[in-house]
Coordinates of C-alpha atoms in Angstrom, one line a residue:
Chain A
M1 CA -115.2 -137.8 -120.7
S2 CA -114.9 -141.5 -120.5
P3 CA -111.5 -143.1 -120.4
A4 CA -110.1 -144.4 -123.7
R5 CA -111.0 -148.0 -124.0
D6 CA -108.9 -150.8 -125.4
Q7 CA -109.5 -151.4 -129.1
R8 CA -109.4 -154.7 -130.8
S9 CA -109.6 -155.2 -134.5
L10 CA -111.3 -158.4 -135.5
L11 CA -110.7 -159.8 -138.9
T12 CA -113.8 -161.5 -140.2
V13 CA -112.9 -163.4 -143.3
G14 CA -114.1 -166.2 -145.6
L15 CA -114.3 -167.1 -149.2
P16 CA -117.3 -165.8 -151.2
S17 CA -120.7 -167.1 -150.0
H18 CA -119.3 -168.6 -146.8
G19 CA -121.7 -166.6 -144.6
K20 CA -119.8 -163.7 -143.2
T21 CA -122.6 -161.1 -143.6
T22 CA -125.3 -163.5 -142.3
F23 CA -123.2 -164.2 -139.2
L24 CA -122.6 -160.5 -138.6
A25 CA -126.4 -159.8 -139.0
A26 CA -127.2 -162.4 -136.3
V27 CA -124.5 -161.1 -134.0
W28 CA -125.7 -157.6 -134.4
Y29 CA -129.3 -158.5 -133.7
L30 CA -128.4 -160.2 -130.4
L31 CA -126.2 -157.2 -129.4
A32 CA -128.9 -154.7 -130.3
R33 CA -131.5 -156.6 -128.3
S34 CA -129.3 -156.5 -125.2
R35 CA -130.1 -159.9 -123.8
P36 CA -128.8 -160.3 -120.3
E37 CA -127.7 -163.9 -120.9
S38 CA -125.6 -162.9 -123.8
N39 CA -121.8 -163.3 -123.6
L40 CA -121.4 -159.8 -125.1
R41 CA -123.2 -156.5 -124.4
L42 CA -123.4 -153.5 -126.6
L43 CA -122.4 -150.6 -124.3
R44 CA -123.6 -147.8 -126.6
M45 CA -125.5 -147.6 -129.9
P46 CA -123.1 -146.5 -132.6
G47 CA -123.9 -143.3 -134.5
E48 CA -124.6 -144.9 -137.8
V49 CA -126.1 -148.3 -138.2
D50 CA -127.7 -148.2 -141.6
Y51 CA -125.5 -151.0 -143.0
L52 CA -126.2 -153.2 -139.9
N53 CA -129.9 -152.4 -140.2
G54 CA -130.0 -153.4 -143.8
I55 CA -128.4 -156.8 -143.3
C56 CA -130.4 -157.4 -140.1
D57 CA -133.6 -156.7 -142.0
S58 CA -132.8 -159.3 -144.5
W59 CA -131.8 -161.8 -141.8
L60 CA -135.1 -161.2 -139.9
R61 CA -137.1 -161.7 -143.0
C62 CA -135.3 -165.0 -143.6
D63 CA -134.1 -163.7 -147.0
S64 CA -130.8 -165.0 -148.3
L65 CA -128.4 -162.1 -147.6
P66 CA -127.0 -160.5 -150.7
H67 CA -123.5 -161.3 -151.6
T68 CA -121.2 -158.5 -150.6
P69 CA -120.1 -157.1 -154.0
S70 CA -116.5 -157.5 -154.9
G71 CA -114.4 -154.4 -154.2
T72 CA -116.7 -153.1 -151.5
A73 CA -116.1 -153.1 -147.8
Y74 CA -118.0 -152.0 -144.7
Q75 CA -116.5 -151.4 -141.3
V76 CA -118.3 -151.1 -138.0
T77 CA -116.9 -150.3 -134.6
L78 CA -118.9 -151.6 -131.7
P79 CA -118.3 -150.7 -128.1
L80 CA -118.7 -154.0 -126.3
Q81 CA -118.4 -155.5 -122.8
T82 CA -117.7 -159.2 -122.2
S83 CA -119.3 -161.2 -119.5
L84 CA -116.0 -160.8 -117.5
G85 CA -116.5 -157.1 -117.5
Q86 CA -113.8 -156.3 -120.1
A87 CA -114.9 -153.2 -122.1
L88 CA -113.4 -152.5 -125.5
D89 CA -114.2 -151.3 -129.0
V90 CA -114.3 -154.1 -131.5
V91 CA -113.8 -153.3 -135.1
F92 CA -115.7 -155.6 -137.5
P93 CA -114.7 -155.2 -141.1
D94 CA -117.1 -156.9 -143.6
Y95 CA -115.1 -157.4 -146.8
S96 CA -116.2 -159.2 -149.9
G97 CA -115.2 -162.8 -150.0
E98 CA -113.4 -162.1 -153.2
T99 CA -110.7 -160.4 -151.2
V100 CA -109.6 -163.8 -149.9
A101 CA -110.2 -165.5 -153.2
N102 CA -108.2 -162.9 -155.0
A103 CA -105.4 -163.2 -152.5
W104 CA -105.0 -166.8 -153.6
A105 CA -105.5 -166.3 -157.3
L106 CA -104.0 -162.9 -157.9
R107 CA -101.6 -162.5 -155.0
R108 CA -102.9 -159.1 -154.1
W109 CA -105.4 -157.5 -151.8
P110 CA -106.6 -154.0 -151.3
G111 CA -104.3 -151.6 -149.4
E112 CA -107.1 -150.9 -146.9
F113 CA -107.5 -154.6 -146.2
D114 CA -103.8 -154.9 -145.7
D115 CA -104.0 -152.2 -143.0
L116 CA -106.8 -154.3 -141.3
V117 CA -104.7 -157.4 -141.5
R118 CA -101.7 -155.7 -140.1
R119 CA -103.4 -154.4 -137.0
A120 CA -105.9 -157.3 -136.5
S121 CA -105.9 -158.8 -133.0
A122 CA -107.9 -161.9 -133.8
T123 CA -109.5 -163.6 -136.8
A124 CA -113.0 -165.1 -137.3
L125 CA -112.7 -167.5 -140.2
L126 CA -116.0 -168.6 -141.7
V127 CA -116.5 -171.8 -143.6
N128 CA -119.7 -172.9 -145.2
P129 CA -119.8 -176.7 -145.6
D130 CA -121.7 -176.4 -148.9
F131 CA -118.7 -174.6 -150.5
V132 CA -115.9 -176.7 -149.2
Y133 CA -114.1 -178.2 -152.3
P134 CA -111.6 -181.0 -151.6
A135 CA -108.6 -182.0 -153.7
T136 CA -110.2 -185.0 -155.4
T137 CA -107.5 -187.2 -157.0
I138 CA -108.0 -189.0 -160.3
E139 CA -107.4 -192.3 -158.5
A140 CA -110.2 -191.5 -156.1
M141 CA -112.6 -190.9 -159.0
A142 CA -111.6 -194.0 -161.0
L143 CA -114.1 -196.8 -161.4
P144 CA -113.0 -200.4 -160.8
G145 CA -111.8 -202.0 -164.0
D146 CA -114.7 -204.3 -164.3
V147 CA -117.2 -201.4 -164.1
A148 CA -115.4 -198.8 -166.2
A149 CA -116.6 -198.7 -169.8
A150 CA -113.0 -198.3 -171.1
P151 CA -109.5 -198.2 -169.6
P152 CA -108.3 -194.7 -168.8
D153 CA -106.7 -193.0 -171.7
P154 CA -103.3 -191.4 -170.8
S155 CA -103.4 -189.2 -173.9
V156 CA -106.4 -187.2 -172.7
P157 CA -104.8 -183.7 -172.1
A158 CA -105.3 -181.6 -169.0
A159 CA -107.4 -178.5 -169.0
P160 CA -105.4 -175.4 -168.3
Y161 CA -104.6 -174.9 -164.6
E162 CA -106.7 -172.2 -162.9
A163 CA -105.9 -171.2 -159.4
E164 CA -109.6 -170.7 -158.6
G165 CA -110.0 -174.5 -158.7
S166 CA -107.7 -175.2 -155.8
P167 CA -109.1 -176.8 -152.7
T168 CA -110.8 -174.6 -150.2
Q169 CA -108.5 -175.6 -147.3
V170 CA -105.4 -174.7 -149.3
K171 CA -106.8 -171.2 -150.0
L172 CA -107.5 -170.7 -146.3
V173 CA -104.1 -171.9 -145.2
D174 CA -102.5 -169.6 -147.7
F175 CA -104.6 -166.7 -146.4
L176 CA -103.7 -167.3 -142.8
Q177 CA -100.0 -167.7 -143.6
I178 CA -100.0 -164.4 -145.5
A179 CA -101.9 -162.7 -142.8
A180 CA -99.3 -163.9 -140.2
L181 CA -96.5 -162.6 -142.4
R182 CA -98.2 -159.2 -142.9
K183 CA -99.0 -158.6 -139.2
A184 CA -97.2 -155.6 -137.8
R185 CA -96.8 -157.2 -134.4
K186 CA -95.9 -160.8 -134.1
S187 CA -98.1 -161.3 -131.2
S188 CA -100.5 -164.2 -130.6
M189 CA -103.5 -164.2 -133.0
P190 CA -106.4 -166.3 -131.9
I191 CA -108.6 -167.8 -134.7
A192 CA -112.2 -168.8 -134.3
V193 CA -113.2 -171.2 -137.1
I194 CA -116.9 -170.7 -137.5
V195 CA -118.6 -173.5 -139.5
T196 CA -121.7 -171.6 -140.9
A197 CA -124.9 -173.2 -142.0
W198 CA -124.2 -175.9 -139.3
D199 CA -127.7 -177.3 -139.8
L200 CA -126.6 -178.7 -143.1
V201 CA -124.1 -181.1 -141.5
E202 CA -125.2 -181.6 -137.9
N203 CA -126.9 -184.9 -138.7
Q204 CA -123.6 -186.4 -139.8
G205 CA -122.9 -187.5 -136.3
R206 CA -119.8 -185.2 -135.8
N207 CA -119.4 -182.2 -133.5
P208 CA -117.9 -179.1 -135.1
E209 CA -114.3 -180.0 -134.1
E210 CA -114.6 -183.5 -135.6
W211 CA -116.3 -182.2 -138.7
F212 CA -113.5 -179.6 -139.2
Q213 CA -110.8 -182.1 -138.7
A214 CA -112.4 -184.5 -141.2
R215 CA -113.3 -182.1 -143.9
L216 CA -110.5 -179.6 -143.8
P217 CA -107.6 -181.7 -142.5
L218 CA -104.8 -179.6 -144.0
L219 CA -106.2 -176.5 -142.3
H220 CA -106.7 -178.4 -139.1
Q221 CA -103.1 -179.6 -139.1
Y222 CA -101.9 -176.1 -139.9
L223 CA -103.8 -174.6 -137.0
T224 CA -102.9 -177.4 -134.6
S225 CA -99.2 -177.1 -135.5
N226 CA -99.3 -173.3 -134.9
S227 CA -101.6 -173.3 -132.0
L228 CA -99.0 -171.8 -129.6
R229 CA -98.9 -168.6 -131.8
C230 CA -102.5 -168.9 -133.0
P231 CA -104.8 -170.6 -130.5
F232 CA -108.0 -171.7 -132.2
A233 CA -111.4 -172.9 -131.4
V234 CA -114.1 -174.3 -133.7
F235 CA -117.8 -173.4 -133.5
G236 CA -120.8 -174.4 -135.6
V237 CA -123.3 -171.6 -136.2
S238 CA -126.7 -171.9 -137.8
A239 CA -127.4 -168.2 -138.1
Q240 CA -130.6 -168.6 -140.1
G241 CA -131.6 -171.8 -138.3
G242 CA -132.2 -173.8 -141.4
P243 CA -131.8 -174.0 -145.2
L244 CA -133.2 -171.1 -147.3
P245 CA -135.4 -170.8 -149.1
A246 CA -136.6 -174.3 -148.3
S247 CA -137.4 -173.7 -144.6
R248 CA -138.3 -170.0 -144.9
D249 CA -142.0 -170.5 -144.0
E250 CA -141.1 -172.3 -140.8
L251 CA -138.1 -170.1 -139.8
I252 CA -140.0 -166.8 -140.2
R253 CA -142.5 -167.9 -137.5
R254 CA -139.7 -168.4 -134.9
D255 CA -138.4 -165.9 -132.4
P256 CA -135.2 -164.6 -134.1
V257 CA -133.3 -165.3 -130.8
A258 CA -134.4 -168.9 -130.9
K259 CA -133.7 -169.5 -134.6
A260 CA -130.0 -168.8 -134.5
R261 CA -128.0 -171.6 -132.9
L262 CA -124.4 -172.1 -131.9
V263 CA -122.7 -175.5 -131.3
R264 CA -119.4 -175.5 -129.5
G265 CA -116.5 -177.5 -130.8
N266 CA -117.4 -180.4 -128.4
G267 CA -121.0 -180.4 -129.4
A268 CA -122.6 -178.4 -126.6
V269 CA -125.5 -176.2 -127.9
S270 CA -126.1 -172.6 -127.1
Q271 CA -128.5 -169.9 -128.5
D272 CA -125.7 -167.2 -128.2
V273 CA -124.0 -166.8 -131.6
T274 CA -121.8 -164.1 -130.1
E275 CA -119.7 -166.7 -128.3
P276 CA -117.0 -166.9 -130.9
I277 CA -116.5 -163.1 -130.6
S278 CA -116.3 -163.2 -126.9
W279 CA -113.9 -166.2 -127.1
L280 CA -111.7 -164.2 -129.5
I281 CA -111.7 -161.1 -127.3
Q282 CA -110.9 -163.1 -124.2
T283 CA -108.1 -165.0 -125.9
C284 CA -106.3 -162.2 -127.7
R285 CA -103.7 -160.2 -125.8
Chain B
M1 CA -107.8 -143.5 -147.9
A2 CA -108.6 -145.3 -144.6
I3 CA -112.0 -147.0 -144.3
P4 CA -114.4 -144.8 -142.3
R5 CA -114.5 -146.0 -138.8
S6 CA -118.1 -145.2 -138.1
A7 CA -120.7 -147.9 -138.6
G8 CA -122.6 -148.4 -141.8
L9 CA -120.3 -146.6 -144.2
P10 CA -119.2 -148.4 -147.3
A11 CA -115.6 -148.0 -148.2
S12 CA -114.5 -148.6 -151.7
P13 CA -110.8 -149.4 -151.8
R14 CA -109.0 -146.7 -153.6
R15 CA -105.4 -147.2 -152.4
R16 CA -103.1 -149.3 -154.4
S17 CA -103.3 -153.0 -153.8
T18 CA -100.7 -154.8 -151.8
R19 CA -98.6 -157.5 -153.5
L20 CA -98.5 -160.7 -151.5
L21 CA -96.0 -163.5 -151.2
S22 CA -96.1 -165.2 -154.5
G23 CA -96.4 -168.8 -153.2
D24 CA -94.2 -169.8 -156.1
Y25 CA -90.9 -171.7 -156.0
L26 CA -88.5 -170.1 -153.5
S27 CA -85.4 -168.8 -155.2
E28 CA -81.9 -169.3 -153.7
L29 CA -82.3 -165.8 -152.2
G30 CA -85.9 -166.3 -151.0
S31 CA -85.1 -169.5 -149.2
G32 CA -82.4 -167.7 -147.2
P33 CA -84.4 -166.8 -144.1
L34 CA -85.7 -170.3 -143.8
I35 CA -82.2 -171.8 -144.1
G36 CA -80.9 -169.5 -141.5
D37 CA -83.1 -170.6 -138.6
G38 CA -81.3 -173.9 -137.9
K39 CA -84.4 -176.1 -138.3
T40 CA -84.3 -176.2 -142.1
R41 CA -83.2 -179.1 -144.1
V42 CA -82.3 -178.8 -147.8
V43 CA -83.3 -182.0 -149.7
V44 CA -82.0 -182.4 -153.2
L45 CA -83.8 -185.1 -155.3
A46 CA -81.4 -186.0 -158.1
G47 CA -82.3 -188.2 -161.0
P48 CA -82.8 -188.2 -164.7
V49 CA -85.9 -186.9 -166.5
A50 CA -89.1 -188.8 -165.5
S51 CA -87.4 -190.7 -162.7
G52 CA -90.2 -189.6 -160.2
K53 CA -88.6 -186.7 -158.3
T54 CA -91.5 -184.3 -158.6
T55 CA -94.1 -187.0 -158.2
I56 CA -92.6 -187.9 -154.8
L57 CA -93.2 -184.3 -153.7
C58 CA -96.7 -184.1 -155.3
C59 CA -97.8 -187.3 -153.6
L60 CA -96.3 -186.2 -150.3
Y61 CA -98.2 -182.9 -150.4
G62 CA -101.3 -184.8 -151.4
R63 CA -101.0 -187.0 -148.3
Y64 CA -101.1 -184.0 -146.0
Q65 CA -104.3 -182.8 -147.8
E66 CA -105.9 -185.9 -146.2
G67 CA -104.5 -185.7 -142.7
P68 CA -101.3 -186.2 -140.7
F69 CA -98.9 -188.5 -142.3
A70 CA -95.8 -190.5 -141.1
D71 CA -96.3 -189.2 -137.5
T72 CA -96.0 -185.6 -138.7
S73 CA -98.4 -182.8 -139.4
F74 CA -98.5 -180.1 -142.0
A75 CA -97.4 -176.8 -140.4
G76 CA -97.2 -174.5 -143.4
S77 CA -95.7 -173.9 -146.8
R78 CA -94.3 -170.8 -148.5
T79 CA -94.8 -172.5 -151.9
L80 CA -98.5 -173.5 -151.8
R81 CA -99.2 -172.1 -155.3
A82 CA -96.3 -174.0 -156.8
L83 CA -97.3 -177.2 -155.0
E84 CA -100.8 -176.8 -156.3
Q85 CA -99.7 -176.3 -159.8
V86 CA -97.4 -179.3 -159.9
S87 CA -100.1 -181.5 -158.3
Y88 CA -102.9 -180.3 -160.7
E89 CA -102.6 -183.1 -163.3
G90 CA -103.1 -185.7 -160.6
R91 CA -106.5 -184.2 -159.8
A92 CA -109.9 -185.0 -161.2
L93 CA -110.4 -181.3 -162.0
S94 CA -107.7 -181.4 -164.6
G95 CA -109.8 -183.6 -166.8
R96 CA -107.0 -186.2 -167.2
E97 CA -107.9 -189.8 -167.0
V98 CA -104.4 -190.9 -165.8
P99 CA -102.6 -188.9 -163.1
T100 CA -99.5 -187.3 -164.4
T101 CA -96.8 -185.0 -163.1
P102 CA -95.8 -182.4 -165.6
R103 CA -92.2 -182.4 -166.6
T104 CA -90.3 -179.8 -164.6
P105 CA -89.1 -177.2 -167.0
R106 CA -85.4 -176.7 -167.4
S107 CA -85.7 -173.1 -166.4
Q108 CA -87.1 -174.1 -163.0
S109 CA -84.4 -173.7 -160.4
G110 CA -86.1 -173.0 -157.1
Y111 CA -87.2 -174.9 -154.0
L112 CA -90.5 -176.3 -152.9
H113 CA -91.2 -175.8 -149.2
L114 CA -93.0 -177.9 -146.6
R115 CA -93.0 -177.1 -142.9
L116 CA -93.8 -180.3 -141.0
R117 CA -94.2 -180.9 -137.3
P118 CA -93.1 -184.3 -136.0
E119 CA -95.5 -185.5 -133.3
A120 CA -92.5 -186.8 -131.2
S121 CA -90.6 -183.5 -130.9
G122 CA -93.3 -181.0 -131.7
I123 CA -90.6 -178.8 -133.2
P124 CA -91.5 -177.8 -136.8
M125 CA -89.0 -178.7 -139.5
D126 CA -88.7 -176.7 -142.7
L127 CA -88.0 -179.0 -145.7
L128 CA -86.7 -177.2 -148.8
F129 CA -86.8 -179.5 -151.8
S130 CA -84.7 -178.7 -154.8
D131 CA -87.0 -179.6 -157.7
L132 CA -84.7 -179.3 -160.7
S133 CA -85.5 -180.6 -164.1
G134 CA -84.0 -184.0 -164.8
E135 CA -82.0 -182.7 -167.7
P136 CA -79.0 -181.3 -165.8
Y137 CA -78.7 -184.7 -164.1
S138 CA -78.8 -186.5 -167.5
E139 CA -76.0 -184.1 -168.6
I140 CA -74.0 -184.9 -165.4
I141 CA -74.1 -188.6 -166.4
D142 CA -72.2 -187.6 -169.6
R143 CA -70.1 -184.9 -168.0
P144 CA -69.6 -185.7 -164.3
S145 CA -67.7 -182.5 -163.7
Q146 CA -70.9 -180.5 -164.3
A147 CA -72.1 -181.6 -160.9
A148 CA -69.8 -178.9 -159.4
Y149 CA -72.1 -176.3 -161.0
L150 CA -75.3 -177.3 -159.2
P151 CA -75.3 -175.0 -156.1
A152 CA -78.1 -176.9 -154.4
L153 CA -75.8 -179.9 -154.1
Q154 CA -73.3 -178.1 -152.0
R155 CA -75.9 -176.8 -149.5
A156 CA -77.9 -180.0 -149.4
D157 CA -78.4 -181.8 -146.1
S158 CA -79.8 -184.7 -147.9
I159 CA -79.3 -186.0 -151.5
G160 CA -82.0 -188.4 -152.7
I161 CA -80.8 -190.3 -155.8
T162 CA -83.9 -191.4 -157.6
V163 CA -83.7 -194.6 -159.6
D164 CA -86.6 -195.2 -162.0
G165 CA -88.1 -198.6 -161.2
S166 CA -90.1 -198.8 -164.4
L167 CA -86.8 -198.9 -166.4
L168 CA -85.4 -201.7 -164.2
A169 CA -88.6 -203.6 -164.9
A170 CA -88.0 -203.5 -168.6
L171 CA -85.5 -206.1 -169.8
E172 CA -84.2 -203.9 -172.7
E173 CA -83.8 -200.9 -170.5
R174 CA -82.6 -202.2 -167.2
H175 CA -78.9 -202.6 -167.7
S176 CA -78.6 -199.2 -169.2
A177 CA -80.6 -197.6 -166.5
A178 CA -78.5 -199.3 -163.8
Y179 CA -75.3 -198.2 -165.5
R180 CA -76.5 -194.6 -165.6
A181 CA -77.6 -194.7 -162.0
R182 CA -74.1 -195.8 -161.0
I183 CA -72.5 -193.1 -163.1
L184 CA -74.8 -190.4 -161.7
Q185 CA -74.1 -191.5 -158.1
R186 CA -70.3 -191.4 -158.6
A187 CA -70.6 -188.0 -160.3
L188 CA -72.5 -186.5 -157.5
L189 CA -70.3 -188.0 -154.8
E190 CA -67.0 -187.2 -156.5
H191 CA -67.8 -183.9 -158.2
G192 CA -70.9 -182.5 -156.5
G193 CA -69.0 -180.9 -153.5
L194 CA -71.4 -182.6 -151.1
R195 CA -70.9 -181.8 -147.4
P196 CA -69.5 -184.7 -145.5
D197 CA -72.4 -184.7 -143.2
A198 CA -75.0 -184.8 -146.0
D199 CA -77.2 -187.9 -146.0
V200 CA -77.3 -189.9 -149.2
D201 CA -80.5 -191.7 -149.9
I202 CA -81.1 -194.2 -152.6
I203 CA -84.8 -193.9 -153.6
L204 CA -86.2 -196.6 -155.9
T205 CA -89.4 -195.1 -157.5
K206 CA -92.3 -196.8 -159.3
W207 CA -92.1 -199.9 -157.2
D208 CA -95.6 -200.9 -158.4
V209 CA -94.2 -201.4 -161.9
V210 CA -91.3 -203.4 -160.6
N211 CA -93.5 -205.5 -158.5
A212 CA -95.9 -206.2 -161.3
A213 CA -93.0 -207.3 -163.5
G214 CA -92.2 -210.2 -161.2
T215 CA -89.5 -211.6 -159.0
D216 CA -86.8 -211.2 -161.6
S217 CA -87.3 -207.5 -161.7
T218 CA -87.7 -207.0 -158.0
G219 CA -84.5 -209.0 -157.4
Y220 CA -82.6 -206.9 -160.0
A221 CA -83.9 -203.7 -158.5
R222 CA -83.1 -204.6 -154.9
A223 CA -79.6 -205.7 -155.9
L224 CA -78.9 -202.4 -157.6
V225 CA -80.2 -200.4 -154.7
Q226 CA -78.1 -202.4 -152.3
E227 CA -75.0 -201.8 -154.5
L228 CA -75.6 -198.1 -154.7
A229 CA -76.1 -197.9 -150.9
D230 CA -72.9 -199.8 -150.3
N231 CA -71.0 -197.6 -152.6
A232 CA -71.8 -194.4 -150.6
S233 CA -71.7 -195.9 -147.1
E234 CA -68.0 -195.3 -146.5
T235 CA -68.3 -191.5 -146.9
H236 CA -71.9 -190.7 -146.0
D237 CA -74.8 -191.7 -143.8
V238 CA -76.8 -193.8 -146.3
A239 CA -80.3 -195.2 -146.4
S240 CA -82.4 -196.8 -149.1
F241 CA -86.1 -196.5 -149.9
V242 CA -88.5 -198.4 -152.0
T243 CA -91.3 -196.1 -153.0
C244 CA -94.5 -195.8 -155.0
G245 CA -95.8 -192.3 -155.3
R246 CA -98.9 -193.3 -157.4
S247 CA -99.8 -196.9 -157.9
L248 CA -100.8 -197.3 -161.5
A249 CA -100.0 -200.9 -162.1
D250 CA -102.0 -203.8 -160.7
G251 CA -102.9 -202.2 -157.4
T252 CA -100.9 -204.6 -155.2
V253 CA -98.6 -201.8 -154.1
A254 CA -100.3 -199.0 -152.3
T255 CA -100.1 -195.4 -153.4
G256 CA -97.7 -193.6 -151.3
S257 CA -95.6 -196.7 -150.2
G258 CA -92.3 -195.7 -148.8
L259 CA -93.0 -192.0 -148.5
D260 CA -93.6 -192.3 -144.7
S261 CA -90.1 -193.6 -144.2
L262 CA -88.6 -190.8 -146.4
V263 CA -90.4 -188.2 -144.3
N264 CA -89.1 -189.8 -141.1
R265 CA -85.6 -189.7 -142.5
W266 CA -85.9 -186.1 -143.5
C267 CA -87.4 -184.9 -140.2
R268 CA -85.2 -186.9 -137.9
Q269 CA -83.1 -185.1 -135.4
K270 CA -79.4 -185.9 -135.9
K271 CA -78.2 -186.9 -132.4
A272 CA -74.5 -186.6 -132.8
P273 CA -72.1 -185.3 -135.4
M274 CA -71.5 -188.0 -137.8
F275 CA -68.0 -186.9 -138.7
G276 CA -65.1 -186.6 -136.3
P277 CA -62.5 -183.9 -136.3
T278 CA -60.6 -185.7 -139.0
G279 CA -63.5 -185.7 -141.3
Q280 CA -63.8 -189.5 -141.1
P281 CA -67.1 -191.1 -140.3
Q282 CA -67.8 -191.9 -136.7
S283 CA -69.0 -195.3 -135.8
S284 CA -71.3 -195.8 -138.7
A285 CA -75.0 -196.4 -138.0
N286 CA -75.4 -197.2 -141.6
S287 CA -77.4 -200.2 -142.5
T288 CA -77.6 -200.6 -146.2
D289 CA -79.8 -203.7 -146.4
V290 CA -82.5 -203.0 -149.0
P291 CA -85.8 -202.6 -147.1
E292 CA -89.3 -203.8 -147.8
P293 CA -91.4 -201.2 -149.5
G294 CA -91.9 -198.4 -147.1
A295 CA -89.2 -199.4 -144.7
V296 CA -86.0 -197.6 -144.1
A297 CA -82.7 -199.5 -143.9

């Protein structure tokens, strides 16, 4: 009988359509293929992999992965070994993005999800640049006086406030704060910020760290201010390798290992999209 | 029921959901743990209805949405939902054409919270802002003894008396507005039960309107702020601020002017007790000259 291995629970979270399942599919593919140069190695094939097979099939066909339906959750436990020889079971929950969205809007989340949050050792926070909504002020939208057709009318009433319309970065800060409060042990909680669909923004001349600081400044400040308790790192991941369905014909011809790309916070490029996971494992205590 | 631990099994949540921190205003009770940790500062913004108290907070919160501000970084907030709600009518999403701050309802009695990390010290500071409706302050002007019944005043580390610049810019309003500001200040100082070590800040708001009205108005406003600062300087550490939360006038005054100085004041480390054993002020570091917009006296 093998000795009991250390177990780490990894919280993989993001708002709806921010790419959690696509990222998990790419990670699983690399693990299942057992590439020697990978940062992570799958020690043993789990007993049931039908869910992982399903999402991996879609990823290999370059199909847009289906949105994880609200109210459903999948959990996979993978026995992994890092490049430093550290062996442990890593629990990956794949929860619908509505879980995070509802936490902001409804101030509730499922009891099972609460259990995961409370025992989580590390967090992978996924952000898709296409779905980052800023807090645009009225002043920022105003046209110069000589261009505007008419002066602004102060009597125009406000539409009713809806929490769903709040900026993306506020919802994510709120989530991380609540998760920190709910945690059973107040230990260090590393956070990997994974900017998904990185190919959409990589021609903007910024590395992932710079992009994150510029587009999600409130979240960046929050993480920087709390980095002693929650060390963080930023990664850009292009799990599909390009936009879908526009680039599907080209992407489907590529070797799946070559199509997924990772860009480290400083801009260094790697083909190993498991890097954020190994960074989290090595950083959490 | 726990989620199955084996791979590939969907788990439909069946257990009851968990209620989370509301993110709304902190009550007196809810703010307790923050106040107890020694790095918390209770800031009371006191002024009549529409004098700009909540707008200062909205604009300050808005600044951190864009990046670090006033040599400080955002480090968290227990009242994000409330801050979002009060900021909403300044956002394009609201559909409004002119940014507005909704009037704080009379029933609102809690605190808004910002945790800021000054770059210099690196030590986070919890700021708890009492965001009361202006109505109680309007009543205090008529009945100064009512100031004794505002509990936030007694626990305040900092009282910011807001003076509505737009009223000082209007000839027919200015004398009355100045008169009422003087009465409010005296009521708070003499009936509010302020701690002797509480800072008193005179905050002139809507400087864009004052500035647009010309030198007569700016001179009048500066003289009033100077007078109010002088009035409190014998008993409290006083500073005065000229601010513009949202610039709506001719654009010559920048949005957010003066807020950086306020933040620095609220986040500063007090180096030495300001009051000696007798309760008298120590050598006063007060300078009550009225500053340029954005500067602190």
